[in-house]
Tab-separated table of C-alpha atoms and ligand atoms in Angstrom:
chain	number	residue	atom	x	y	z
A	20	MET	CA	224.171	21.619	277.797
A	21	THR	CA	224.453	23.967	280.694
A	22	ASP	CA	225.678	23.115	284.136
A	23	ILE	CA	222.228	23.125	285.692
A	24	GLU	CA	222.065	19.359	286.051
A	25	GLU	CA	224.225	19.445	289.165
A	26	VAL	CA	221.591	21.327	291.097
A	27	ASP	CA	219.008	19.815	293.405
A	28	PHE	CA	215.836	21.356	292.114
A	29	GLU	CA	212.739	21.927	294.089
A	30	VAL	CA	209.745	23.916	292.983
A	31	ASP	CA	208.353	26.178	295.677
A	32	GLN	CA	204.621	26.451	295.670
A	33	GLU	CA	204.866	30.246	295.874
A	34	ASP	CA	206.817	30.190	292.628
A	35	LEU	CA	203.855	28.623	290.935
A	36	ASP	CA	200.797	30.186	292.488
A	37	ALA	CA	200.599	32.894	289.886
A	38	ALA	CA	200.836	30.438	286.999
A	39	PRO	CA	198.551	31.437	284.140
A	40	VAL	CA	195.571	29.355	283.224
A	41	PRO	CA	196.388	26.784	280.527
A	42	ALA	CA	195.608	28.340	277.207
A	43	GLY	CA	195.288	26.470	273.934
A	44	SER	CA	196.450	28.793	271.206
A	45	GLY	CA	195.427	26.647	268.273
A	46	THR	CA	192.092	27.075	266.587
A	47	GLY	CA	191.897	23.947	264.487
A	48	GLY	CA	190.115	21.700	266.978
A	49	LEU	CA	191.415	19.044	269.297
A	50	SER	CA	194.332	16.981	268.049
A	51	LEU	CA	195.471	15.221	271.183
A	52	LEU	CA	194.283	14.605	274.707
A	53	VAL	CA	196.485	13.408	277.563
A	54	ASN	CA	194.582	12.515	280.695
A	55	ASP	CA	196.248	11.881	284.061
A	56	LEU	CA	199.158	10.096	282.442
A	57	HIS	CA	201.508	8.051	284.607
A	58	VAL	CA	204.578	6.282	283.246
A	59	THR	CA	206.771	4.017	285.351
A	60	TYR	CA	210.042	2.431	284.303
A	61	ARG	CA	211.173	-0.796	285.903
A	62	VAL	CA	214.901	-1.109	286.212
A	63	PHE	CA	216.136	-4.632	286.783
A	64	GLY	CA	219.392	-5.444	288.480
A	65	ALA	CA	219.585	-1.984	289.997
A	66	LYS	CA	221.858	-1.552	292.961
A	67	LYS	CA	220.139	-0.387	296.080
A	68	VAL	CA	220.953	3.215	296.740
A	69	GLY	CA	221.070	5.236	299.937
A	70	HIS	CA	222.852	2.684	302.087
A	71	GLY	CA	225.414	4.182	304.414
A	72	PRO	CA	228.168	2.594	306.450
A	73	GLY	CA	225.589	0.469	308.267
A	74	ARG	CA	225.547	-1.684	305.190
A	75	LYS	CA	228.773	-3.430	306.138
A	76	GLN	CA	228.118	-7.055	306.940
A	77	GLY	CA	230.341	-9.688	308.412
A	78	THR	CA	231.278	-12.701	306.326
A	79	ILE	CA	228.674	-14.858	308.039
A	80	GLY	CA	225.969	-12.291	307.481
A	81	ARG	CA	226.880	-12.123	303.797
A	82	LEU	CA	226.812	-15.908	303.468
A	83	LEU	CA	223.474	-16.121	305.182
A	84	SER	CA	221.871	-13.460	303.050
A	85	ARG	CA	223.306	-14.695	299.781
A	86	GLY	CA	220.770	-17.462	299.266
A	87	ALA	CA	217.900	-15.107	299.795
A	88	ARG	CA	219.229	-12.430	297.452
A	89	GLN	CA	216.630	-11.268	294.953
A	90	PRO	CA	217.349	-9.352	291.800
A	91	ALA	CA	216.695	-5.752	292.778
A	92	VAL	CA	213.907	-4.083	290.861
A	93	ARG	CA	213.566	-0.371	291.098
A	94	GLU	CA	210.639	1.639	289.879
A	95	VAL	CA	211.208	5.050	288.401
A	96	LYS	CA	208.011	7.062	288.279
A	97	ALA	CA	209.002	9.228	285.342
A	98	ILE	CA	205.572	10.764	284.609
A	99	ARG	CA	203.264	11.345	287.545
A	100	GLY	CA	199.860	12.571	286.489
A	101	ILE	CA	200.131	14.851	283.459
A	102	SER	CA	197.016	16.143	281.686
A	103	PHE	CA	196.678	18.551	278.788
A	104	ALA	CA	194.909	19.008	275.489
A	105	ALA	CA	196.510	20.132	272.237
A	106	ASP	CA	194.833	21.707	269.242
A	107	HIS	CA	195.607	21.345	265.567
A	108	GLY	CA	198.012	24.042	264.483
A	109	GLU	CA	199.691	24.388	267.847
A	110	SER	CA	203.435	24.262	268.279
A	111	ILE	CA	204.142	23.159	271.816
A	112	GLY	CA	207.515	23.482	273.499
A	113	ILE	CA	208.407	21.224	276.412
A	114	ILE	CA	210.994	22.464	278.903
A	115	GLY	CA	212.374	21.202	282.205
A	116	VAL	CA	215.631	20.185	283.831
A	117	ASN	CA	217.452	16.927	283.016
A	118	GLY	CA	215.469	13.900	284.078
A	119	SER	CA	212.222	15.813	284.539
A	120	GLY	CA	210.356	13.528	282.140
A	121	LYS	CA	210.257	15.380	278.806
A	122	SER	CA	211.479	12.551	276.595
A	123	THR	CA	209.355	10.055	278.477
A	124	LEU	CA	206.290	12.212	277.906
A	125	LEU	CA	206.941	12.327	274.164
A	126	ARG	CA	207.599	8.607	273.981
A	127	ALA	CA	204.395	7.846	275.858
A	128	ILE	CA	202.373	10.125	273.583
A	129	ALA	CA	204.002	8.403	270.617
A	130	GLY	CA	202.834	5.062	271.972
A	131	LEU	CA	206.395	3.796	272.386
A	132	ILE	CA	205.914	3.093	276.105
A	133	PRO	CA	202.634	2.046	277.687
A	134	PRO	CA	201.215	4.238	280.449
A	135	ALA	CA	201.067	2.782	283.953
A	136	SER	CA	197.714	4.548	284.144
A	137	GLY	CA	195.868	7.360	282.424
A	138	THR	CA	195.196	7.763	278.727
A	139	VAL	CA	196.510	9.347	275.542
A	140	HIS	CA	194.029	10.017	272.758
A	141	VAL	CA	195.110	11.199	269.335
A	142	ALA	CA	192.686	12.487	266.729
A	143	SER	CA	194.260	10.635	263.825
A	144	SER	CA	196.800	7.887	263.536
A	145	PRO	CA	199.982	9.452	264.868
A	146	ALA	CA	203.055	9.413	262.647
A	147	LEU	CA	205.451	10.458	265.305
A	148	LEU	CA	209.119	10.898	265.607
A	149	GLY	CA	210.206	7.566	267.003
A	150	VAL	CA	213.276	7.855	264.873
A	151	ASN	CA	215.534	8.669	267.788
A	152	ALA	CA	215.078	5.168	269.057
A	153	VAL	CA	215.290	3.572	265.672
A	154	LEU	CA	218.479	4.966	264.132
A	155	MET	CA	221.456	2.670	264.474
A	156	LYS	CA	224.981	4.027	264.719
A	157	ASP	CA	226.633	1.070	263.013
A	158	LEU	CA	224.505	1.353	259.908
A	159	THR	CA	224.983	3.834	257.112
A	160	GLY	CA	222.831	6.916	256.760
A	161	GLU	CA	221.234	5.251	253.737
A	162	ARG	CA	220.157	2.178	255.702
A	163	ASN	CA	218.927	4.369	258.513
A	164	ILE	CA	216.841	6.421	256.106
A	165	MET	CA	215.212	3.207	254.877
A	166	ILE	CA	214.565	1.791	258.335
A	167	GLY	CA	213.602	5.097	259.929
A	168	SER	CA	211.174	5.971	257.150
A	169	LEU	CA	209.548	2.542	257.235
A	170	ALA	CA	209.177	2.970	260.997
A	171	MET	CA	207.452	6.285	260.350
A	172	GLY	CA	204.877	4.462	258.268
A	173	LEU	CA	206.109	5.071	254.700
A	174	THR	CA	205.954	2.242	252.186
A	175	LYS	CA	209.132	1.031	250.457
A	176	ALA	CA	208.103	2.783	247.246
A	177	GLU	CA	207.515	6.028	249.126
A	178	VAL	CA	210.900	5.801	250.798
A	179	LYS	CA	212.607	5.317	247.408
A	180	GLN	CA	210.731	8.253	246.007
A	181	ARG	CA	211.665	10.549	248.886
A	182	TYR	CA	215.163	9.267	249.509
A	183	GLN	CA	217.004	12.028	247.651
A	184	GLU	CA	214.803	14.667	249.198
A	185	ILE	CA	215.758	13.412	252.654
A	186	VAL	CA	219.479	13.404	251.830
A	187	ASP	CA	219.220	16.920	250.401
A	188	PHE	CA	217.280	18.196	253.380
A	189	ALA	CA	219.843	16.757	255.777
A	190	GLU	CA	222.710	18.213	253.697
A	191	ILE	CA	224.992	15.334	254.591
A	192	GLY	CA	226.170	14.625	251.031
A	193	ASP	CA	228.427	11.603	250.633
A	194	PHE	CA	228.359	10.908	254.344
A	195	VAL	CA	225.091	9.132	253.668
A	196	ASN	CA	227.210	6.137	252.649
A	197	LEU	CA	229.139	6.044	255.929
A	198	PRO	CA	228.003	4.509	259.212
A	199	MET	CA	226.320	7.044	261.443
A	200	LYS	CA	229.000	6.706	264.096
A	201	ALA	CA	231.218	8.683	261.720
A	202	TYR	CA	228.805	11.631	261.843
A	203	SER	CA	229.162	14.694	263.982
A	204	SER	CA	226.289	15.149	266.410
A	205	GLY	CA	224.942	17.964	264.237
A	206	MET	CA	224.942	15.724	261.172
A	207	GLY	CA	223.178	12.970	263.087
A	208	ALA	CA	220.576	15.448	264.260
A	209	ARG	CA	220.054	16.720	260.705
A	210	LEU	CA	219.509	13.240	259.383
A	211	ARG	CA	217.099	12.340	262.167
A	212	PHE	CA	215.152	15.484	261.544
A	213	ALA	CA	215.146	15.013	257.768
A	214	ILE	CA	213.769	11.499	258.153
A	215	SER	CA	211.063	12.555	260.543
A	216	ALA	CA	210.143	15.521	258.373
A	217	SER	CA	209.903	13.509	255.163
A	218	THR	CA	206.293	12.814	255.914
A	219	VAL	CA	203.859	15.549	256.816
A	220	PRO	CA	202.576	13.884	259.951
A	221	ASP	CA	199.584	15.025	261.931
A	222	ILE	CA	201.774	15.227	264.979
A	223	LEU	CA	205.497	15.856	264.756
A	224	MET	CA	207.636	15.451	267.835
A	225	ILE	CA	211.173	16.704	268.019
A	226	ASP	CA	213.389	15.927	270.973
A	227	GLU	CA	216.347	18.273	271.038
A	228	ALA	CA	217.034	17.456	267.427
A	229	LEU	CA	217.607	21.104	266.711
A	230	ALA	CA	220.038	21.732	269.525
A	231	THR	CA	223.096	20.895	267.484
A	232	GLY	CA	221.898	22.221	264.146
A	233	ASP	CA	223.591	25.306	262.716
A	234	ALA	CA	221.733	28.493	261.798
A	235	GLY	CA	220.928	27.455	258.235
A	236	PHE	CA	219.552	24.136	259.278
A	237	ARG	CA	217.581	25.706	262.066
A	238	ALA	CA	215.871	27.969	259.538
A	239	LYS	CA	214.950	24.956	257.421
A	240	SER	CA	213.606	23.160	260.462
A	241	LYS	CA	211.537	26.153	261.363
A	242	ALA	CA	210.055	26.190	257.871
A	243	LYS	CA	209.210	22.496	258.132
A	244	MET	CA	207.520	22.995	261.462
A	245	ALA	CA	205.525	25.872	259.988
A	246	GLU	CA	204.501	23.649	257.066
A	247	ILE	CA	203.228	20.982	259.415
A	248	ARG	CA	201.322	23.491	261.465
A	249	GLU	CA	199.799	25.055	258.355
A	250	SER	CA	198.575	21.651	257.273
A	251	ALA	CA	196.800	21.610	260.634
A	252	GLY	CA	199.337	19.389	262.341
A	253	THR	CA	200.602	19.706	265.884
A	254	VAL	CA	204.281	20.092	266.697
A	255	PHE	CA	206.018	19.193	269.959
A	256	LEU	CA	209.536	20.448	270.537
A	257	VAL	CA	211.719	19.461	273.478
A	258	SER	CA	214.693	21.767	273.845
A	259	HIS	CA	216.998	23.186	276.482
A	260	SER	CA	217.378	26.330	274.403
A	261	LEU	CA	214.778	28.805	275.580
A	262	ALA	CA	215.587	31.011	272.574
A	263	THR	CA	214.679	28.147	270.228
A	264	ILE	CA	211.518	27.424	272.181
A	265	LYS	CA	210.486	31.072	272.138
A	266	SER	CA	211.110	31.489	268.436
A	267	MET	CA	209.336	28.310	267.399
A	268	CYS	CA	206.494	27.629	269.801
A	269	THR	CA	203.044	29.035	270.427
A	270	ARG	CA	202.741	27.431	273.830
A	271	VAL	CA	205.071	25.911	276.410
A	272	LEU	CA	204.694	23.103	278.938
A	273	TRP	CA	207.119	23.064	281.864
A	274	VAL	CA	207.623	19.581	283.264
A	275	HIS	CA	209.243	18.974	286.633
A	276	GLU	CA	209.659	15.641	288.404
A	277	GLY	CA	207.103	14.063	286.119
A	278	LYS	CA	204.463	16.702	286.698
A	279	LEU	CA	203.240	19.641	284.693
A	280	VAL	CA	204.065	22.760	286.667
A	281	MET	CA	203.122	25.351	284.073
A	282	ASP	CA	201.323	25.541	280.739
A	283	GLY	CA	201.036	28.836	278.931
A	284	PRO	CA	202.503	31.409	276.519
A	285	PRO	CA	206.238	30.902	275.732
A	286	ASP	CA	207.369	34.275	277.101
A	287	VAL	CA	205.666	33.791	280.430
A	288	VAL	CA	206.614	30.148	280.993
A	289	CYS	CA	210.215	30.570	279.813
A	290	ALA	CA	210.710	33.632	282.027
A	291	ARG	CA	209.384	31.764	285.050
A	292	TYR	CA	211.467	28.694	284.294
A	293	LYS	CA	214.588	30.808	283.833
A	294	ARG	CA	214.002	32.476	287.181
A	295	PHE	CA	213.511	29.086	288.789
A	296	VAL	CA	216.765	27.726	287.361
A	297	GLU	CA	218.672	30.820	288.446
A	298	GLN	CA	217.236	30.676	291.949
A	299	SER	CA	218.029	26.978	292.243
A	300	ARG	CA	221.571	27.637	291.143
A	301	LYS	CA	221.938	30.430	293.686
A	302	ARG	CA	220.567	28.190	296.412
A	303	ALA	CA	222.983	25.449	295.444
A	304	THR	CA	226.002	27.731	295.589
A	305	ALA	CA	224.883	29.610	298.714
B	413	ATP	N1	214.763	3.543	279.944
B	413	ATP	C1	214.710	4.003	281.199
B	413	ATP	N2	214.738	3.140	282.234
B	413	ATP	C2	214.661	3.580	283.506
B	413	ATP	N3	214.544	4.862	283.857
B	413	ATP	C3	214.493	5.767	282.871
B	413	ATP	C4	214.583	5.389	281.488
B	413	ATP	N4	214.509	6.510	280.731
B	413	ATP	C5	214.393	7.533	281.590
B	413	ATP	N5	214.384	7.106	282.877
B	413	ATP	C6	214.206	7.932	284.088
B	413	ATP	O1	212.980	8.621	283.966
B	413	ATP	C7	213.101	9.966	284.413
B	413	ATP	C8	212.730	10.911	283.271
B	413	ATP	O2	213.678	10.780	282.234
B	413	ATP	P1	213.546	11.516	280.825
B	413	ATP	O3	214.548	10.917	279.914
B	413	ATP	O4	212.133	11.492	280.387
B	413	ATP	O5	213.956	13.010	281.226
B	413	ATP	P2	214.202	14.279	280.285
B	413	ATP	O6	213.363	15.372	280.844
B	413	ATP	O7	214.012	13.928	278.872
B	413	ATP	O8	215.732	14.610	280.602
B	413	ATP	P3	216.871	15.255	279.640
B	413	ATP	O9	216.687	16.739	279.703
B	413	ATP	O10	218.138	14.846	280.329
B	413	ATP	O11	216.725	14.676	278.276
B	413	ATP	C9	214.528	10.108	284.908
B	413	ATP	O12	214.519	9.895	286.294
B	413	ATP	C10	215.277	8.995	284.212
B	413	ATP	O13	216.339	8.557	285.012
B	414	MG	MG1	215.321	13.854	277.209
């Protein structure tokens, strides 16, 4: 990761006024429709933030307030009104700074978290990459392949049949018999991707899985994404690597503070995003 997470980002309206009109580049008909999606996390037991020195209380004040103390619940509005449509055959990159809502958006589309409001419609039953959440570090690669594949909707017989294919695709060899905590991050990413790619789902979602892959694996991943798109599937790819996004996507969504700030061709959106990040960095160091 880069050092951009330290920066306080704000999008200026003038940066966005010239944003191109959303353009669906696929031609295979509608595959997915997201309409005014809102997702809110509730965090229990959160400490109140933003209290300065005025917070100091005397002993009596503390005693008095103790009985009335409630468990603090904080709401994090992670997605705040996102709408877009995706066509079959599209490969959609999602970019944005840390905490902007990319992973949340994917998880909501995958049906892993319920929307606070708004809707997600998918054309056919989505076999999405929920594997990130499912893989368990203490279990071996083999067990994770079983569990992850079942979670993706394969039957036990199908998992057995595809097991070797998954191991080969991940190129992790004998490590498959070790717990995943013994894997390098690249190996973990390979296995996750191999599991999710063992089906040819209608919609494949990849969240930074490629970031740690080496060149050879990246080429394989690219081929798999192409295969899914050729079979009229839709691919979503979240990555902080603009080069990866540009080489693999036909369209890019830029998410910021839970909102969609730009939706268009990869070159245009990535260039604008890059400029934005550079400007924010300059402002932060000025
Ligand atoms: N399980 C959770 N509980 C509470 N808040 C969460 C949870 N997951 C994410 N958030 C919050 O929701 C917002 C969006 O987070 P999200 O993980 O979707 O961002 P992201 O764009 O994927 O970031 P990154 O680039 O770091 O992966 C952030 O403010 C984050 O703190
Ligand atoms: Mg994320």
